[in-house]
CSV table of C-alpha atoms and ligand atoms in Angstrom, one decimal:
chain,number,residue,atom,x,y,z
A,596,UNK,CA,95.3,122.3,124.4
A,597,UNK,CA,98.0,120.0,125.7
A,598,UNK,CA,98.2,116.8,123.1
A,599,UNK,CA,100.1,113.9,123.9
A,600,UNK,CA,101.0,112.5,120.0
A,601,UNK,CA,101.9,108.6,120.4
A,602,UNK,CA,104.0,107.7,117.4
A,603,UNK,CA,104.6,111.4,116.9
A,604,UNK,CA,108.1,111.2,114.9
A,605,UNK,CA,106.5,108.9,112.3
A,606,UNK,CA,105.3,109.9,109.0
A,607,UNK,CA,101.7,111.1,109.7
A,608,UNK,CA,102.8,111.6,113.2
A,609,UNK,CA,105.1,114.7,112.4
A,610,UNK,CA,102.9,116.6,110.2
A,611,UNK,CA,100.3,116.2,112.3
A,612,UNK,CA,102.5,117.9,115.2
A,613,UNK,CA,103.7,120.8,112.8
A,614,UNK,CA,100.4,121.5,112.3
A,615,UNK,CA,99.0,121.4,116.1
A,616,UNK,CA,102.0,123.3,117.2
A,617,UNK,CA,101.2,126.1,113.9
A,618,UNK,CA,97.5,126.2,115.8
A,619,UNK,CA,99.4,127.0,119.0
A,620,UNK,CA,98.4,123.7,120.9
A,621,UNK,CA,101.3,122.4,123.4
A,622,UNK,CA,102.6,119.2,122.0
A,623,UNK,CA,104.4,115.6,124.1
A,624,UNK,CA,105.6,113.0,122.0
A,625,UNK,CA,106.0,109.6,122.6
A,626,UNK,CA,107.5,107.3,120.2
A,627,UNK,CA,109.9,104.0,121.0
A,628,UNK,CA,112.0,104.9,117.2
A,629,UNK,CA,110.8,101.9,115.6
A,630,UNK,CA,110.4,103.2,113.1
A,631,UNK,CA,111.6,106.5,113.3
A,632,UNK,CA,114.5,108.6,113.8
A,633,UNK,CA,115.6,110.9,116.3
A,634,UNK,CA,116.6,113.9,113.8
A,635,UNK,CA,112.9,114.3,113.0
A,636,UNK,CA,112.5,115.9,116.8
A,637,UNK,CA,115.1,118.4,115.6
A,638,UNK,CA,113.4,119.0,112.3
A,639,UNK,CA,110.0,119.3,113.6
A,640,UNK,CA,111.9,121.8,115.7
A,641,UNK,CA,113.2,123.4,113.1
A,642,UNK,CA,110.0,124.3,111.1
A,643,UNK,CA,107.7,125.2,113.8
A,644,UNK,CA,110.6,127.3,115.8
A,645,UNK,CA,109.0,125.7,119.4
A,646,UNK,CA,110.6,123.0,121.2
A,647,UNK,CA,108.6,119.6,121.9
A,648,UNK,CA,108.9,117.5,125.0
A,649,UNK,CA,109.7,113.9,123.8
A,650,UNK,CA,110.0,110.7,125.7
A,651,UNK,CA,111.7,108.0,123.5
A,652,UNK,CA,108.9,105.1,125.4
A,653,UNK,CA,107.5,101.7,124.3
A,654,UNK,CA,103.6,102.0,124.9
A,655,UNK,CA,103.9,98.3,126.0
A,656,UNK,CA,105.5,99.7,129.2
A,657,UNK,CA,102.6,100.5,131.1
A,658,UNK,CA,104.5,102.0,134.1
A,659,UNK,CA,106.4,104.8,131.8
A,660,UNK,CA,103.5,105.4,130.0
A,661,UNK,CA,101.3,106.4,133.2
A,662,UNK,CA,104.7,108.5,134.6
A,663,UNK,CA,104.3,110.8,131.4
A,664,UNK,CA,100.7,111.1,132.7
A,665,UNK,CA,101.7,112.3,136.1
A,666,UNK,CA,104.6,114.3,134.8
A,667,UNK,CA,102.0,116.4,132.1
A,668,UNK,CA,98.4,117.7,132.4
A,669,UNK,CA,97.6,116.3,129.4
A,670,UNK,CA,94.0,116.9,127.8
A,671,UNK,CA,94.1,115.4,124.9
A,672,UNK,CA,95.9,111.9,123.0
A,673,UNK,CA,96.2,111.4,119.2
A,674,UNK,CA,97.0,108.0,118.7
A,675,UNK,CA,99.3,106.8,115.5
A,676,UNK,CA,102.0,104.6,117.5
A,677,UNK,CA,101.9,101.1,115.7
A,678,UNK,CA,103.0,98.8,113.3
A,679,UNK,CA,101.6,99.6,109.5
A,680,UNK,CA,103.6,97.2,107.3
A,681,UNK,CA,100.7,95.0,105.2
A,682,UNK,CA,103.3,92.2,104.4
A,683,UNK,CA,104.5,92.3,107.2
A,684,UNK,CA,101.5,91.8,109.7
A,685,UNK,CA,100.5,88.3,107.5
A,686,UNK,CA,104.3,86.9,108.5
A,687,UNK,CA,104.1,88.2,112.2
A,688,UNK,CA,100.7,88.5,113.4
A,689,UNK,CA,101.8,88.3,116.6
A,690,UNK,CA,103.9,91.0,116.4
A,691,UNK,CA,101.4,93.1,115.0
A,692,UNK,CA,98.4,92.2,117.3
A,693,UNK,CA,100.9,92.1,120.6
A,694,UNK,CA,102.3,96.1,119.6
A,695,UNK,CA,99.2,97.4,118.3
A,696,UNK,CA,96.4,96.5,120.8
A,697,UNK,CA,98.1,96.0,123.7
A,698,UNK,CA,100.1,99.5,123.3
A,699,UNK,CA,95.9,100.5,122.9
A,700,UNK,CA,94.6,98.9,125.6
A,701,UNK,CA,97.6,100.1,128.0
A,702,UNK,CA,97.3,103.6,126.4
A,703,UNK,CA,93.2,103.8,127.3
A,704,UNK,CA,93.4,102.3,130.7
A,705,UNK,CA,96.2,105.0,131.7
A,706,UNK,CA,94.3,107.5,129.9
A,707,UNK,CA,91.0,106.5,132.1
A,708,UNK,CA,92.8,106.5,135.1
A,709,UNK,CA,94.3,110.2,134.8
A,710,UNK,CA,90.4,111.2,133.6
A,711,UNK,CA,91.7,112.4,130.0
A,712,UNK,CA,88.9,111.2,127.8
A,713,UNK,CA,89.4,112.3,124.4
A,714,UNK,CA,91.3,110.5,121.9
A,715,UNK,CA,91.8,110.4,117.8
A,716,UNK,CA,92.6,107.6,116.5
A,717,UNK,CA,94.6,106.5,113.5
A,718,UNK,CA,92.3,104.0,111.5
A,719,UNK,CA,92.4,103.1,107.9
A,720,UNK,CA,90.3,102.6,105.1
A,721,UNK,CA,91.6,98.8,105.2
A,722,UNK,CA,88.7,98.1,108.0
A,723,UNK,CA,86.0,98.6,104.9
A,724,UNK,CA,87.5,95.5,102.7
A,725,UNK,CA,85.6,95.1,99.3
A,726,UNK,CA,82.1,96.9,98.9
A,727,UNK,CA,79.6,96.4,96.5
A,728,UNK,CA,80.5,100.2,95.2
A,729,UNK,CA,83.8,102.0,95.4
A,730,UNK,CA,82.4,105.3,96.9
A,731,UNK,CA,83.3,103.9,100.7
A,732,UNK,CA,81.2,105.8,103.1
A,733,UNK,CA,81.1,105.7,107.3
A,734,UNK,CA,77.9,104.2,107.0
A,735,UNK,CA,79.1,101.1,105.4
A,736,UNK,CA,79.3,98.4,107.9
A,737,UNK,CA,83.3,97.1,108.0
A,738,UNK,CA,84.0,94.4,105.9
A,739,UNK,CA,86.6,91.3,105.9
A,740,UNK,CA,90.3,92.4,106.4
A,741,UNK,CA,92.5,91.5,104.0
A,742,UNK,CA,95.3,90.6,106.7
A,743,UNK,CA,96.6,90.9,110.8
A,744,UNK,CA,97.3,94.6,110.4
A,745,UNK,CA,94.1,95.7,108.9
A,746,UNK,CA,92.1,93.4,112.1
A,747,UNK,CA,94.1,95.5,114.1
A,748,UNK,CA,92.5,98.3,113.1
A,749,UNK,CA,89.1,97.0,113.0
A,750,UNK,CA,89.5,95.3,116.9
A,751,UNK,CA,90.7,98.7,118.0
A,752,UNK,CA,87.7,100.1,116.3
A,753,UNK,CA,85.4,98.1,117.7
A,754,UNK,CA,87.4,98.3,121.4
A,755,UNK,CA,86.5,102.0,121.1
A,756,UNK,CA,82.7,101.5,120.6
A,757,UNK,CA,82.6,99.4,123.1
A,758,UNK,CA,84.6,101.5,125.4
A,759,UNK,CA,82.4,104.5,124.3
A,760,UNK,CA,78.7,102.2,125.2
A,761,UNK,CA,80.2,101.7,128.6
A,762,UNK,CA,81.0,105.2,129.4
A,763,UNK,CA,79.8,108.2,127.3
A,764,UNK,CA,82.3,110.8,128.9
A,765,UNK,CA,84.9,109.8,126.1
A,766,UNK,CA,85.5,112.0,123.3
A,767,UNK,CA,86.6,109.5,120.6
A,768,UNK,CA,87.3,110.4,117.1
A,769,UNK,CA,88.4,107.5,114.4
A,770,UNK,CA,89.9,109.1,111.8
A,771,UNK,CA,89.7,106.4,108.7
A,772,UNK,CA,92.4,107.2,106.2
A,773,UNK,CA,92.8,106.1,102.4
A,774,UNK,CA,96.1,107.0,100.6
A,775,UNK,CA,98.6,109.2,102.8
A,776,UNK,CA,101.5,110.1,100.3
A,777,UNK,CA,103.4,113.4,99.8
A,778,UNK,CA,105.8,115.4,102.0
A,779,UNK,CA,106.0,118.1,104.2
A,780,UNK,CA,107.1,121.7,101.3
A,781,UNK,CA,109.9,122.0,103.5
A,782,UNK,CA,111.6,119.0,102.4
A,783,UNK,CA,112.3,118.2,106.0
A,784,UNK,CA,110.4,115.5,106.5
A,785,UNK,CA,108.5,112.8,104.5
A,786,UNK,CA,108.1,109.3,104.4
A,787,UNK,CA,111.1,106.8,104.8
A,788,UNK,CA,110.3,103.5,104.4
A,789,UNK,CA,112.6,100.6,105.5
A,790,UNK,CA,114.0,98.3,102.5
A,791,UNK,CA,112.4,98.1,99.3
A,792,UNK,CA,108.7,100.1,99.5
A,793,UNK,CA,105.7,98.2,98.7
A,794,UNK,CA,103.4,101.0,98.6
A,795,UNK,CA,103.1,103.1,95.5
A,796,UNK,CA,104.0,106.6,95.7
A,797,UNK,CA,107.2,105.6,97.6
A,798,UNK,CA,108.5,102.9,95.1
A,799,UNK,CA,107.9,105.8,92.6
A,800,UNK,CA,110.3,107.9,94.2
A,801,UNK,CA,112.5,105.4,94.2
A,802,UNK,CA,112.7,104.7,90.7
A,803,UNK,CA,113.0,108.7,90.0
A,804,UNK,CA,115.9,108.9,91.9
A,805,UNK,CA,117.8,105.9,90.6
A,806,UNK,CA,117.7,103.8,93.7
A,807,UNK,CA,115.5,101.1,91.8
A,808,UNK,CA,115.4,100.1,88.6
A,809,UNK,CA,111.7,100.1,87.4
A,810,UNK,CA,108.0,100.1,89.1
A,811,UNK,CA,105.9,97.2,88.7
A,812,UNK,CA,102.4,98.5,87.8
A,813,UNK,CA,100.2,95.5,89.0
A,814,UNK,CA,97.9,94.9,86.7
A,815,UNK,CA,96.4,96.8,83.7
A,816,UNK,CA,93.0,94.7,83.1
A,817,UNK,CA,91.0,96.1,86.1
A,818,UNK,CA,87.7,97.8,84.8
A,819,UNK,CA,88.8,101.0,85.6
A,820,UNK,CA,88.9,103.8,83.1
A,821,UNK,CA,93.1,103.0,82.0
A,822,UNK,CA,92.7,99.5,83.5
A,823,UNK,CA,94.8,100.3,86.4
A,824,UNK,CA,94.3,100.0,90.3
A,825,UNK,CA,92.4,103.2,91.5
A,826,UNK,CA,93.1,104.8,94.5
A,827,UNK,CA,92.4,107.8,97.0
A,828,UNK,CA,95.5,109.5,97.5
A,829,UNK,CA,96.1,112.1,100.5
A,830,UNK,CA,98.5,114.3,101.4
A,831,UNK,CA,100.0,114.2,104.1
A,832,UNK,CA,99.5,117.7,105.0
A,833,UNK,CA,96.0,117.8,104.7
A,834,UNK,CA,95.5,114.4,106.7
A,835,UNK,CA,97.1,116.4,109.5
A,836,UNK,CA,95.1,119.3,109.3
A,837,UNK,CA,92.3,116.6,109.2
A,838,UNK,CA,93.7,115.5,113.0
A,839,UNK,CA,93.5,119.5,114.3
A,840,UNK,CA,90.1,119.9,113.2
A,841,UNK,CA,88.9,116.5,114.3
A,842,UNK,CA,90.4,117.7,118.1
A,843,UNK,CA,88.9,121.1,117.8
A,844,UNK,CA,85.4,120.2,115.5
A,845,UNK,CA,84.4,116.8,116.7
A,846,UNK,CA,81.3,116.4,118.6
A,847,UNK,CA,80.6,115.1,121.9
A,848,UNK,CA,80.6,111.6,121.6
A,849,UNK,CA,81.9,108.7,118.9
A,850,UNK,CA,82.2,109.7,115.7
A,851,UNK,CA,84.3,108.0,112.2
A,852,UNK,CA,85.1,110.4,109.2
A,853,UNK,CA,86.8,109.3,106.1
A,854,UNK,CA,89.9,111.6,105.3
A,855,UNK,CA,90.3,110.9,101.8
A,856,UNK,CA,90.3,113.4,99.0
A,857,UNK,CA,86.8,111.9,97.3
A,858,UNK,CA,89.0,111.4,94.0
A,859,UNK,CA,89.8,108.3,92.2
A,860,UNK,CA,93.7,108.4,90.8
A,861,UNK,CA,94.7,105.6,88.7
A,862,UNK,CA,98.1,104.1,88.9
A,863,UNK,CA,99.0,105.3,85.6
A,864,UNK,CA,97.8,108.9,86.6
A,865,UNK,CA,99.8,109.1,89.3
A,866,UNK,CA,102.9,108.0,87.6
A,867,UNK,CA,102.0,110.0,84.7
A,868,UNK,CA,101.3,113.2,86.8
A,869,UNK,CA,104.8,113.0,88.6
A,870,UNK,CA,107.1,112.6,85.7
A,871,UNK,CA,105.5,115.7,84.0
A,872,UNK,CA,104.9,118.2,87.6
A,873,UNK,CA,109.2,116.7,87.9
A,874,UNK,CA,110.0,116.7,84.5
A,875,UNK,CA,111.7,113.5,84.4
A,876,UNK,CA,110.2,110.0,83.3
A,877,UNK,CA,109.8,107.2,85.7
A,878,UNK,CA,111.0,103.6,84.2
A,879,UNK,CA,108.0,101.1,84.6
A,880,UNK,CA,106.4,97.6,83.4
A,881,UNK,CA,103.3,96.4,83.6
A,882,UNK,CA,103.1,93.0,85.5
A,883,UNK,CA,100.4,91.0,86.6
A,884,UNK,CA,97.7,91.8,89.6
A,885,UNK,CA,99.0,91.9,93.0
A,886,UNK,CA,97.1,89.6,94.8
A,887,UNK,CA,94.7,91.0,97.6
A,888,UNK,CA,94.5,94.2,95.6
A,889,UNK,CA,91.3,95.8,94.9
A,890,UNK,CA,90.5,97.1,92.0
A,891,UNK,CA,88.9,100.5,92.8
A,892,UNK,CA,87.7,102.4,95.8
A,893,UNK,CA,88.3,106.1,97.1
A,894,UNK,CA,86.6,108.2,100.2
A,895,UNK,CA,83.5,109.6,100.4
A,896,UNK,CA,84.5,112.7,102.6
A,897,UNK,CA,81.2,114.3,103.4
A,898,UNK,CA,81.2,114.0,106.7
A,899,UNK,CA,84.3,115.4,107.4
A,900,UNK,CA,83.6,118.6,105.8
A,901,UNK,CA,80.2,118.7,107.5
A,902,UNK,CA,80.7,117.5,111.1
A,903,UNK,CA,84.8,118.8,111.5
A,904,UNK,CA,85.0,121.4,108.8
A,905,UNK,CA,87.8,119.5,106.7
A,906,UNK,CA,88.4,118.8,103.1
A,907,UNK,CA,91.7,118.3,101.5
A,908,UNK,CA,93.3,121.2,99.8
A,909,UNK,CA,96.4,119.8,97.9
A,910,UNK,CA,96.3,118.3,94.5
A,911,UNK,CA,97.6,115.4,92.9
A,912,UNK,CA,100.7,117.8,91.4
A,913,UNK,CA,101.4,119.3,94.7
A,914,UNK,CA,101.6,115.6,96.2
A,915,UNK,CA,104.2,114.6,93.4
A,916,UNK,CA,106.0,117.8,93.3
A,917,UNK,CA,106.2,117.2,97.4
A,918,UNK,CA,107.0,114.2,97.4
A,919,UNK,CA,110.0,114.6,94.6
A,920,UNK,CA,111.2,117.5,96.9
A,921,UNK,CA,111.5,115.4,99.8
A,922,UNK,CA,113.1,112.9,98.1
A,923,UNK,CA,116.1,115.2,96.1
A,924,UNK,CA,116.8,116.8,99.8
A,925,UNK,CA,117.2,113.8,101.1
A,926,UNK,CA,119.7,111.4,98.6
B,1238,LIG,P1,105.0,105.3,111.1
B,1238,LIG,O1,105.5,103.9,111.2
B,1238,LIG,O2,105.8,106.2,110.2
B,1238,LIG,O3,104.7,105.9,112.5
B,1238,LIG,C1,104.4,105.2,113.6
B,1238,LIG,C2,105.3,105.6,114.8
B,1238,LIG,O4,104.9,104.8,115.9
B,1238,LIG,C3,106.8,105.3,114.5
B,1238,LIG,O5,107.5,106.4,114.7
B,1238,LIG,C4,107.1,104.2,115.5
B,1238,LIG,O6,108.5,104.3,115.9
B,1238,LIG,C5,106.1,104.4,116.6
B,1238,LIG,N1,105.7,103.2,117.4
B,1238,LIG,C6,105.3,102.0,116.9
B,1238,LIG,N2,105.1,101.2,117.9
B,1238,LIG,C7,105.3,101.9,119.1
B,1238,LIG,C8,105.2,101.6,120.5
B,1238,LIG,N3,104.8,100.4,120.9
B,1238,LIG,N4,105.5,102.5,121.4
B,1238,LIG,C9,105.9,103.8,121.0
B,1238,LIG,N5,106.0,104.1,119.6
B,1238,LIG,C10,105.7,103.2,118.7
B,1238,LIG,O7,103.5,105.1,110.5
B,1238,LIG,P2,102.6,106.3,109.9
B,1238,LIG,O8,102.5,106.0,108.4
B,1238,LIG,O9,102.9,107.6,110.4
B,1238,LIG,O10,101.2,105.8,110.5
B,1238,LIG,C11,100.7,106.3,111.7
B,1238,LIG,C12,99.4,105.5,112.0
B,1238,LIG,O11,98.5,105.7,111.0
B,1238,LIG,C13,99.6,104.0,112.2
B,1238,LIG,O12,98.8,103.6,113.3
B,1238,LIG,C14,99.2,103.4,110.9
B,1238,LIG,O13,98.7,102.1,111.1
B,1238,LIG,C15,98.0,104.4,110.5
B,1238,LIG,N6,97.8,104.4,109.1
B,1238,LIG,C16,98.8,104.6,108.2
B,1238,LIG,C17,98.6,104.6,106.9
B,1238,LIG,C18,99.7,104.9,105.9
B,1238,LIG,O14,99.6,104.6,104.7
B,1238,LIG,N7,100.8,105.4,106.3
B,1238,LIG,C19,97.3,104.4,106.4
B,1238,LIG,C20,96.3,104.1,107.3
B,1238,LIG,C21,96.5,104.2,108.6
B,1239,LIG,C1,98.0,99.4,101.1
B,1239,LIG,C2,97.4,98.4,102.0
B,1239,LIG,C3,96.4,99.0,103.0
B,1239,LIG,C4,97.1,100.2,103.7
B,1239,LIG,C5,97.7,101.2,102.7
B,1239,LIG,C6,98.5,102.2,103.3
B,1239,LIG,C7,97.6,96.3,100.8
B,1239,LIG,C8,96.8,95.2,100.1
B,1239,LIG,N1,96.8,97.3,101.3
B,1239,LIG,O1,97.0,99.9,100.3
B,1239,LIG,O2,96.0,98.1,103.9
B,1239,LIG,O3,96.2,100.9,104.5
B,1239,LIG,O4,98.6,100.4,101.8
B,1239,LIG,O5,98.8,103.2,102.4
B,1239,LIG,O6,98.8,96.2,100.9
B,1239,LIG,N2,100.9,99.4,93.0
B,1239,LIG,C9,101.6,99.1,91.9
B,1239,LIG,N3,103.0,98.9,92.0
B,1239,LIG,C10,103.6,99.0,93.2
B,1239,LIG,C11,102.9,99.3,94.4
B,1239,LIG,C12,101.5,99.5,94.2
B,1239,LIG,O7,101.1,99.0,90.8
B,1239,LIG,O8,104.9,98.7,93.3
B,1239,LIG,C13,99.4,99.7,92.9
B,1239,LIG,C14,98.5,98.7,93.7
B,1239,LIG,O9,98.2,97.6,92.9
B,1239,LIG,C15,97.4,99.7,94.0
B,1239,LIG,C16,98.0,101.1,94.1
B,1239,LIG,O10,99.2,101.0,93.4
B,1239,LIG,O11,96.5,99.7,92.9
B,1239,LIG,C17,98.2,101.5,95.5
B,1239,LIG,O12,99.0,100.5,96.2
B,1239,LIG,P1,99.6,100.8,97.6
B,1239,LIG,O13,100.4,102.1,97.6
B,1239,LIG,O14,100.4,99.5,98.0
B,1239,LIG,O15,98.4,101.0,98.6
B,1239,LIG,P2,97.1,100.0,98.8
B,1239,LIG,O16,97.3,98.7,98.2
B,1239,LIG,O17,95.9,100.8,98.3
């Protein structure tokens, strides 16, 4: 298959295209460099041994985006390009609503118009908002969003369904993910985050390597077994696998799977389990709740196993040891 990747030197975006290109698919990137680099394209060279055609495009330019249409039979689209940053999207919603549904709407209306009907998109388990259990599960309607960048996700959502009602050719596939963390075993590529992180497993890995001084553990009086935050953490590598099978498995149609492990990991464990996989201790304190935080949910990832053949493979030790490799190649 011939798979345009939109946002395809980002994190999830680069593991996703080791992995299509390890299943032999042909792979075009698109990315503007945001907020990515240029030496990934080598990297992602580098491990998979092919080379990738890559146009360095903003999707909000319509026109360039519909000449890498005419340029390339392309069959297929996996959508990640957009903005991700929580904080962020609450003190530019603009920002965030102008990139990310207008780079969607411009990317659907050239893929209509070139008749290339199948698309995976990148959603997150933000669009479910609080639950009356933490087990979330596609069937749950969405819930509020907790800020701009999560509504992105749930417009897009809902521009798909209503896409899909109008015309039943398309192939859409939302893939709904809870914690991505963890590197590529290479140590080639991982996760860089600009500035200080505000997300957990990179702050972490921060803190290892002596770049910050201690993690802030938001809150320890959540009822959750150790009183801390509980979350569904991915790696990375299995979230991408999770985008081959979704383009080879998915049926005709609309479908939303969950791509979470089905496991609850406390903030605690996951600081716990890295120092002893790295043998090194990670300076923390606890400090009070973050607000807008949740106290507990993780994926219920059924349906992926049963509709696309997909579960996650890695542990909790191999995302730490991962994610410590990543980060020691790359001080
Ligand atoms: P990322 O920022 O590493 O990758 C996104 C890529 O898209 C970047 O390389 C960026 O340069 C590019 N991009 C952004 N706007 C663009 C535009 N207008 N035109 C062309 N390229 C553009 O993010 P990621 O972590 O790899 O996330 C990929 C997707 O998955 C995003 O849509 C994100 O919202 C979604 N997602 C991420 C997480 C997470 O925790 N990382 C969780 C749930 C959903
Ligand atoms: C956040 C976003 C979510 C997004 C996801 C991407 C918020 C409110 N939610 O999820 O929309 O899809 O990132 O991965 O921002 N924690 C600490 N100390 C830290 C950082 C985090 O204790 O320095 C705790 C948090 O309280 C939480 C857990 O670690 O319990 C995970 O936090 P984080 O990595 O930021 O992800 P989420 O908040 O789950």
């Amino acid at each position: 298959m011939r798979v345009l990747v939109t946002g395809g030197l980002g994190f999830i975006g680069s593991h996703t295209v080791v992995e299509l290109l390890e299943e032999n698919n042909e792979v075009i990137i698109v990315d503007n460099l945001y907020n990515s680099k240029i030496e990934v394209l080598e990297k992602l060279e580098r491990i998979s041994g092919k080379s990738i055609k890559f146009y360095q495009y903003d999707l909000l330019d319509k026109e360039k985006l519909d000449s890498i249409f005419a340029e390339n039979n392309i069959d297929s689209v996996i959508h990640f390009a957009g903005y991700k940053a929580v904080g962020e999207s609450v003190r530019e919603p603009l920002m965030y609503y102008t990139n990310n549904l207008i780079s969607t709407l411009n990317l659907l209306e050239v893929m209509k118009k070139y008749d290339v009907r199948k698309i995976v998109f990148s959603s997150s388990a933000t669009v479910y908002g609080e639950q009356e259990t933490p087990k979330y599960v596609e069937t749950m309607k969405r819930g509020e969003t907790a800020s701009p960048y999560g509504t992105t996700k749930a417009m897009i959502e809902k521009m798909l369904e209503d896409l899909y009602a109008s015309d039943n050719s398309w192939n859409i596939t939302i893939l709904r993910y809870f914690n991505p963390v963890g590197a590529h075993q290479s140590g080639l590529i991982g996760e860089e985050p600009n500035g200080i992180p505000n997300n957990l497993m990179p702050y972490v890995m921060k803190v290892a390597a002596g770049k910050l001084e201690q993690l802030s553990i938001f809150g320890n009086d959540y009822p959750t077994p150790d009183g801390t935050g509980v979350r569904d953490y991915i790696h990375v590598v299995d979230l991408a696998k999770g985008h081959v099978k979704a383009l080879q498995n998915s049926p005709d149609g609309l479908n939303v799977y969950n791509l979470g492990s089905g496991k609850g990991v406390s903030v605690l464990e996951l600081v716990t389990t890295f120092e002893k996989v790295n043998e090194l201790k990670v300076n923390y304190k606890i400090v009070d709740r973050r607000p807008g935080d949740l106290p507990e949910y993780y994926a219920d990832p059924t349906k992926a196993l049963k509709e696309i053949d997909w579960k996650t493979e890695k542990t909790l030790e191999d995302i730490c040891k991962d994610t410590w490799n990543y980060q020691k190649n790359n001080i």
